[in-house]
Amino acid sequence: MTAINKVAVIGSGVMGAGIAAHFANAGAEVVLLDIVPKDAEDRSMLAKGAVARMTKGRAPQLADPAYAARLTAGNLDDDLDQLSTCDWVVEVVLEDLTIKHALYAKIAPFLRDDALLSSNTSTIPLADLVSQMDNSLRKRFIIVHFFNPPRFMRLIELVTGPDTDPVAAERARAFSDERLGKTVVPCNDRPGFIANRLGGLWMNAAAREAVARGITIEEADTVLARPFGVPGTGVFALMDLIGIDLMGKSRLSMRSLLEADDPQQFHTDGLELFDQMAAKGLAGRKVGAGFYRRSKDKNGKPVAETVDLATLEYRAQAKGPELAKSFGVDFIDQAGDRLADYAWAVMGPTLSYAVYCVPEITANPADIDAAMELGYNWRMGPFKLIDKIGADKIVARLKAEGQDVPPLLALAAECGGIYSGQGRDRKVLLPSGEQADVPRGPGVIFASDLTDAPVFQA
């Protein structure tokens, strides 16, 4: 395979800059390009500004300031000729199919015949992205979806299509694994792929049910975080990080891309909350005000505040509920409790949807667990949570409420769970009833291979 030594990243926003920086961290020479701002004195000011910021902050994008020497900033009008020397071109522009198609047409004449072209899209199917490409470029086009921040988040979702050259896909996979230090999870070409398909439903359900049930942000983030192995920031703080305006756009995008009978449609309904907050300028952490914000009182002391979901006005942040200290996966046995019912209203559909999506988004349930653990920092993916809670308990509650039970979930209840075995013999249940190996990359050893192994005794 042709070595990857020089990479171009197109789009210098938060994700584009982060991806460019991490390629530089991996030792690649990187060209970072963006549009020319109107009336700009420096036509490459966007990309140059992004490079300048890569060494800033508590968690800088560049692992070493010296790596900035590996980056060259330019623009999409004057510097397209630099693409002709690149082994891999990564598109990280707006999630707008028209804009992406126009960009691909603009850069195609400058790409080498063996250069990879990939998109960092988080929702748009590959089939739509390549619809206006010639066969030569289709063969070299893939989706390589990074997670924010690219330097630290270990997941990459890799999506290929029927025309993709397997050699091209393997070049991207091998570099992402060996040089970028990522776990590469293959995904089917479906909207949202794996992590955002499931994570989107989880976040939408959390917001929707909180509004409907009068649950406060503090209660929601306490109940849905630590008890389920989710980062302590919780779901509303995560939406602040993603951007509340982007949450609204993503919701509408998924509504348009998914089939009308897809269960996610129900959980994308009734979420005008995102649009209302964005209209008030409460777009999240990037503007310093979202579901959470920091302000100062009349004496200048810092004050932590949260939004009241009923009024969208700020109030002093309260402490999380005491129940959460002892709250755990036994929430399913506490029907009738206000917070336990909220947890079920969010986690029940989330876990059920994970099962529903096999084999549509991936053939192996362990891929979904890996995506949520590495892309959303869940300590346990949804199928591991199902085993922890008890598939039989989940099935019983779904039936008691008259809800559909996905066949794989019913099968897991009969078989005693999704996973079986230990270490290298660990297996995962498939919809067919067969047991499959837990996927692992070439040469990968899981910690469980060691911790599950019997202790050697002389």
PDB file of C-alpha atoms in Angstrom, residues 111 137 228 238 408:
ATOM      1  CA  LEU A 111      -6.294  15.196  -6.583  1.00  0.00           C
ATOM      2  CA  LEU A 137     -13.099   9.019  -7.284  1.00  0.00           C
ATOM      3  CA  PHE A 228     -25.219   3.965  34.018  1.00  0.00           C
ATOM      4  CA  LEU A 238     -22.933  16.956  26.719  1.00  0.00           C
ATOM      5  CA  LEU A 408     -32.700 -10.241  19.483  1.00  0.00           C
TER       6      LEU A 408
END
